[in-house]
mmCIF file of C-alpha atoms in Angstrom:
data_model
loop_
_atom_site.group_PDB
_atom_site.id
_atom_site.type_symbol
_atom_site.label_atom_id
_atom_site.label_comp_id
_atom_site.label_asym_id
_atom_site.label_seq_id
_atom_site.Cartn_x
_atom_site.Cartn_y
_atom_site.Cartn_z
ATOM 1 C CA GLU L 97 117.694 117.555 98.131
ATOM 2 C CA ALA L 98 115.327 119.587 95.983
ATOM 3 C CA ALA L 99 113.139 121.909 98.015
ATOM 4 C CA VAL L 100 109.781 123.551 97.393
ATOM 5 C CA THR L 101 108.296 125.589 100.213
ATOM 6 C CA GLN L 102 104.709 126.801 100.354
ATOM 7 C CA SER L 103 103.112 129.367 102.606
ATOM 8 C CA PRO L 104 100.786 129.633 104.345
ATOM 9 C CA ARG L 105 100.212 125.952 105.097
ATOM 10 C CA ASN L 106 96.700 126.665 106.289
ATOM 11 C CA LYS L 107 94.451 129.593 105.490
ATOM 12 C CA VAL L 108 90.829 130.385 106.317
ATOM 13 C CA THR L 109 89.093 133.273 104.598
ATOM 14 C CA VAL L 110 85.564 134.423 103.857
ATOM 15 C CA THR L 111 83.721 134.602 100.557
ATOM 16 C CA GLY L 112 84.983 137.595 98.600
ATOM 17 C CA GLY L 113 88.257 137.654 100.463
ATOM 18 C CA ASN L 114 91.672 138.171 98.915
ATOM 19 C CA VAL L 115 94.213 135.346 99.235
ATOM 20 C CA THR L 116 97.782 134.923 98.058
ATOM 21 C CA LEU L 117 99.509 131.556 98.189
ATOM 22 C CA SER L 118 103.280 131.653 97.909
ATOM 23 C CA CYS L 119 105.717 129.098 96.583
ATOM 24 C CA ARG L 120 109.512 129.216 96.604
ATOM 25 C CA GLN L 121 111.830 126.627 95.103
ATOM 26 C CA THR L 122 115.575 126.361 95.606
ATOM 27 C CA ASN L 123 116.074 123.786 92.863
ATOM 28 C CA SER L 124 117.123 126.240 90.152
ATOM 29 C CA HIS L 125 114.248 124.858 88.117
ATOM 30 C CA ASN L 126 112.697 126.757 85.250
ATOM 31 C CA TYR L 127 109.216 125.248 85.417
ATOM 32 C CA MET L 128 106.780 125.826 88.259
ATOM 33 C CA TYR L 129 103.174 124.669 88.628
ATOM 34 C CA TRP L 130 100.111 125.264 90.769
ATOM 35 C CA TYR L 131 97.670 122.374 91.261
ATOM 36 C CA ARG L 132 94.547 121.970 93.324
ATOM 37 C CA GLN L 133 93.670 118.606 94.804
ATOM 38 C CA ASP L 134 90.054 117.592 95.371
ATOM 39 C CA THR L 135 88.574 114.185 96.128
ATOM 40 C CA GLY L 136 87.203 112.657 92.965
ATOM 41 C CA HIS L 137 89.066 115.096 90.728
ATOM 42 C CA GLY L 138 92.669 114.369 91.589
ATOM 43 C CA LEU L 139 95.312 116.971 90.881
ATOM 44 C CA ARG L 140 94.212 119.643 88.446
ATOM 45 C CA LEU L 141 96.575 122.152 86.909
ATOM 46 C CA ILE L 142 95.651 125.793 87.528
ATOM 47 C CA HIS L 143 98.612 127.762 86.116
ATOM 48 C CA TYR L 144 102.215 127.068 85.288
ATOM 49 C CA SER L 145 105.297 128.986 84.256
ATOM 50 C CA TYR L 146 108.404 128.399 82.206
ATOM 51 C CA GLY L 147 110.425 131.089 83.935
ATOM 52 C CA ALA L 148 110.408 134.529 85.507
ATOM 53 C CA GLY L 149 107.735 136.718 83.924
ATOM 54 C CA ASN L 150 106.182 133.801 82.028
ATOM 55 C CA LEU L 151 102.684 132.508 82.718
ATOM 56 C CA GLN L 152 100.767 129.669 81.098
ATOM 57 C CA ILE L 153 97.122 128.804 81.609
ATOM 58 C CA GLY L 154 96.342 125.381 82.975
ATOM 59 C CA ASP L 155 93.174 123.314 82.892
ATOM 60 C CA VAL L 156 91.164 125.050 85.645
ATOM 61 C CA PRO L 157 92.290 128.711 85.629
ATOM 62 C CA ASP L 158 88.967 130.464 86.294
ATOM 63 C CA GLY L 159 89.029 132.558 89.445
ATOM 64 C CA TYR L 160 92.804 132.391 89.769
ATOM 65 C CA LYS L 161 95.665 134.634 88.791
ATOM 66 C CA ALA L 162 99.317 133.795 89.069
ATOM 67 C CA THR L 163 102.563 135.671 88.901
ATOM 68 C CA ARG L 164 106.166 134.463 88.580
ATOM 69 C CA THR L 165 108.323 137.230 89.940
ATOM 70 C CA THR L 166 111.665 135.419 89.938
ATOM 71 C CA GLN L 167 112.945 132.002 89.004
ATOM 72 C CA GLU L 168 112.395 130.989 92.631
ATOM 73 C CA ASP L 169 108.993 132.501 93.405
ATOM 74 C CA PHE L 170 105.543 131.664 92.025
ATOM 75 C CA PHE L 171 102.375 133.145 93.526
ATOM 76 C CA LEU L 172 98.745 132.125 93.205
ATOM 77 C CA LEU L 173 96.185 134.893 93.718
ATOM 78 C CA LEU L 174 92.520 134.539 94.545
ATOM 79 C CA GLU L 175 91.097 138.044 94.414
ATOM 80 C CA LEU L 176 87.468 137.191 95.183
ATOM 81 C CA ALA L 177 87.568 133.846 96.926
ATOM 82 C CA SER L 178 84.549 131.567 96.695
ATOM 83 C CA PRO L 179 83.629 128.418 98.654
ATOM 84 C CA SER L 180 84.260 126.351 95.502
ATOM 85 C CA GLN L 181 87.921 127.262 95.858
ATOM 86 C CA THR L 182 88.178 125.455 99.171
ATOM 87 C CA SER L 183 90.865 122.914 98.384
ATOM 88 C CA LEU L 184 94.382 121.658 99.004
ATOM 89 C CA TYR L 185 96.822 123.516 96.765
ATOM 90 C CA PHE L 186 100.167 122.107 95.685
ATOM 91 C CA CYS L 187 103.052 123.917 94.090
ATOM 92 C CA ALA L 188 105.652 121.955 92.129
ATOM 93 C CA SER L 189 108.808 122.595 90.159
ATOM 94 C CA SER L 190 110.746 120.769 87.482
ATOM 95 C CA ASP L 191 113.553 121.330 85.054
ATOM 96 C CA PRO L 192 112.667 121.447 81.344
ATOM 97 C CA LEU L 193 113.193 117.698 81.102
ATOM 98 C CA GLY L 194 110.624 117.193 83.836
ATOM 99 C CA VAL L 195 107.809 117.012 81.327
ATOM 100 C CA ASN L 196 109.467 113.868 79.983
ATOM 101 C CA THR L 197 110.992 112.434 83.149
ATOM 102 C CA GLY L 198 107.913 113.123 85.262
ATOM 103 C CA GLN L 199 110.181 114.342 88.011
ATOM 104 C CA LEU L 200 108.135 117.043 89.655
ATOM 105 C CA TYR L 201 109.154 118.215 93.087
ATOM 106 C CA PHE L 202 106.112 119.089 95.158
ATOM 107 C CA GLY L 203 105.717 121.403 98.111
ATOM 108 C CA GLU L 204 103.878 120.206 101.209
ATOM 109 C CA GLY L 205 100.581 121.779 100.224
ATOM 110 C CA SER L 206 98.469 124.735 101.366
ATOM 111 C CA LYS L 207 95.022 124.019 102.716
ATOM 112 C CA LEU L 208 92.579 126.822 101.904
ATOM 113 C CA THR L 209 89.105 127.069 103.383
ATOM 114 C CA VAL L 210 86.676 129.670 102.082
ATOM 115 C CA LEU L 211 83.679 130.178 104.365
ATOM 116 C CA GLY T 60 92.460 117.000 74.291
ATOM 117 C CA ASP T 61 94.910 114.982 76.337
ATOM 118 C CA SER T 62 93.435 113.124 79.275
ATOM 119 C CA VAL T 63 94.031 110.322 81.742
ATOM 120 C CA THR T 64 91.340 107.987 83.064
ATOM 121 C CA GLN T 65 91.561 105.978 86.255
ATOM 122 C CA THR T 66 88.375 103.934 86.519
ATOM 123 C CA GLU T 67 88.670 102.869 90.170
ATOM 124 C CA GLY T 68 88.314 105.524 92.781
ATOM 125 C CA LEU T 69 88.709 103.106 95.677
ATOM 126 C CA VAL T 70 90.418 99.710 95.791
ATOM 127 C CA THR T 71 90.548 97.591 98.951
ATOM 128 C CA LEU T 72 92.652 94.442 99.051
ATOM 129 C CA THR T 73 93.939 91.928 101.553
ATOM 130 C CA GLU T 74 97.664 91.873 102.258
ATOM 131 C CA GLY T 75 99.504 89.412 100.023
ATOM 132 C CA LEU T 76 97.090 89.598 97.119
ATOM 133 C CA PRO T 77 98.097 91.055 93.742
ATOM 134 C CA VAL T 78 97.475 94.699 92.936
ATOM 135 C CA MET T 79 96.359 96.116 89.601
ATOM 136 C CA LEU T 80 95.332 99.748 89.198
ATOM 137 C CA ASN T 81 94.005 100.780 85.822
ATOM 138 C CA CYS T 82 95.124 103.741 83.744
ATOM 139 C CA THR T 83 94.164 104.626 80.188
ATOM 140 C CA TYR T 84 94.964 107.797 78.316
ATOM 141 C CA GLN T 85 94.252 109.905 75.295
ATOM 142 C CA SER T 86 97.080 111.842 73.737
ATOM 143 C CA THR T 87 97.719 113.615 70.484
ATOM 144 C CA TYR T 88 101.392 112.742 70.603
ATOM 145 C CA SER T 89 103.448 109.748 71.670
ATOM 146 C CA PRO T 90 103.458 110.375 75.399
ATOM 147 C CA PHE T 91 105.350 109.499 78.521
ATOM 148 C CA LEU T 92 103.184 108.112 81.302
ATOM 149 C CA PHE T 93 103.920 108.223 85.021
ATOM 150 C CA TRP T 94 102.624 106.799 88.262
ATOM 151 C CA TYR T 95 102.762 108.941 91.392
ATOM 152 C CA VAL T 96 102.091 107.805 94.952
ATOM 153 C CA GLN T 97 100.800 110.033 97.746
ATOM 154 C CA HIS T 98 100.791 108.790 101.317
ATOM 155 C CA LEU T 99 98.540 110.363 103.915
ATOM 156 C CA ASN T 100 99.465 113.982 104.677
ATOM 157 C CA GLU T 101 102.358 113.931 102.251
ATOM 158 C CA ALA T 102 103.005 115.403 98.815
ATOM 159 C CA PRO T 103 102.841 113.214 95.682
ATOM 160 C CA LYS T 104 106.082 111.484 94.670
ATOM 161 C CA LEU T 105 107.088 109.909 91.382
ATOM 162 C CA LEU T 106 106.838 106.097 91.515
ATOM 163 C CA LEU T 107 107.356 104.980 87.909
ATOM 164 C CA LYS T 108 107.918 106.389 84.466
ATOM 165 C CA SER T 109 107.256 104.686 81.133
ATOM 166 C CA PHE T 110 110.041 103.888 78.761
ATOM 167 C CA THR T 111 109.877 104.287 75.018
ATOM 168 C CA ASP T 112 111.447 100.939 74.182
ATOM 169 C CA ASN T 113 108.983 98.505 75.780
ATOM 170 C CA LYS T 114 111.095 98.076 78.896
ATOM 171 C CA ARG T 115 109.100 97.573 82.047
ATOM 172 C CA PRO T 116 109.935 100.055 84.802
ATOM 173 C CA GLU T 117 109.936 98.709 88.345
ATOM 174 C CA HIS T 118 110.136 100.395 91.737
ATOM 175 C CA GLN T 119 109.342 99.163 95.242
ATOM 176 C CA GLY T 120 107.874 95.974 93.739
ATOM 177 C CA PHE T 121 105.524 97.908 91.466
ATOM 178 C CA HIS T 122 105.733 97.703 87.696
ATOM 179 C CA ALA T 123 103.813 99.036 84.712
ATOM 180 C CA THR T 124 103.976 98.503 80.983
ATOM 181 C CA LEU T 125 103.001 101.068 78.407
ATOM 182 C CA HIS T 126 100.730 99.531 75.778
ATOM 183 C CA LYS T 127 100.240 102.002 72.978
ATOM 184 C CA SER T 128 97.803 99.712 71.160
ATOM 185 C CA SER T 129 95.348 99.942 74.051
ATOM 186 C CA SER T 130 96.520 103.338 75.388
ATOM 187 C CA SER T 131 97.090 101.858 78.809
ATOM 188 C CA PHE T 132 99.674 101.988 81.589
ATOM 189 C CA HIS T 133 98.284 99.805 84.375
ATOM 190 C CA LEU T 134 100.153 99.600 87.691
ATOM 191 C CA GLN T 135 100.784 96.130 89.092
ATOM 192 C CA LYS T 136 102.368 94.449 92.098
ATOM 193 C CA SER T 137 102.436 90.734 92.768
ATOM 194 C CA SER T 138 101.865 90.916 96.516
ATOM 195 C CA ALA T 139 100.349 93.879 98.358
ATOM 196 C CA GLN T 140 101.845 95.166 101.597
ATOM 197 C CA LEU T 141 100.161 97.211 104.307
ATOM 198 C CA SER T 142 102.561 100.068 103.543
ATOM 199 C CA ASP T 143 101.234 100.256 99.980
ATOM 200 C CA SER T 144 98.057 101.929 101.258
ATOM 201 C CA ALA T 145 98.083 105.332 99.555
ATOM 202 C CA LEU T 146 96.589 107.451 96.790
ATOM 203 C CA TYR T 147 97.945 106.582 93.348
ATOM 204 C CA TYR T 148 97.869 108.904 90.369
ATOM 205 C CA CYS T 149 98.508 108.122 86.742
ATOM 206 C CA ALA T 150 99.810 111.126 84.799
ATOM 207 C CA LEU T 151 100.563 112.143 81.225
ATOM 208 C CA ASN T 152 103.511 114.303 80.317
ATOM 209 C CA GLU T 153 101.568 116.920 78.369
ATOM 210 C CA LYS T 154 101.528 119.642 81.041
ATOM 211 C CA ILE T 155 101.809 116.744 83.493
ATOM 212 C CA THR T 156 98.074 115.953 83.359
ATOM 213 C CA PHE T 157 96.924 113.782 86.260
ATOM 214 C CA GLY T 158 94.087 111.287 86.478
ATOM 215 C CA ALA T 159 91.507 111.446 89.267
ATOM 216 C CA GLY T 160 93.506 109.042 91.423
ATOM 217 C CA THR T 161 92.861 105.638 92.995
ATOM 218 C CA LYS T 162 92.860 105.245 96.757
ATOM 219 C CA LEU T 163 94.400 101.874 97.566
ATOM 220 C CA THR T 164 93.753 100.389 101.011
ATOM 221 C CA ILE T 165 95.487 97.184 102.054
ATOM 222 C CA LYS T 166 93.955 95.254 104.971
ATOM 223 C CA PRO T 167 95.638 92.579 107.094
#
């Protein structure tokens, strides 16, 4: 079974704080994605990557950085967190065919609260 | 740019009645469309994927047909079940762009 693991699952920080969300996949997939999920907006793509060292900008990248250190690991960085970044964050992975098959494997989500 | 529109944010139905959730899209290319389902406190999972040859995909009683003439991929089921209560997303395969989602609630 494909596996995507996110950490932390819950995080509370203050405005201006520094947060790193981690994602590890054991699927041997090339593609990895970071989404945020907000009521009324659905799932919005923040950043994605085609492989180690590669980074692509998604639809809502402002205020976020990302880094893909290995094929397995994809990190989302919030260097100056703001309350507008309070959200549920999902990481996902797919193989290159995933953009046509729709088969994304999602992690369980990381709930971030910025006070 | 590419986009997906789901017009209903909330849909409430009585068990046994038919379900139809709307999805329209804009795409520069000839796209693949998907439906995802997300149950409470779970991650989204792929429910259906469009075919290129007018076949109608079906899964768990749900089906959807891609109509390129109207840029639509509506999700349908003939008889709703209580277990169908969930959040449903339509998505487009360009960067896997998701719609805003439709929360479906089925009542006894």
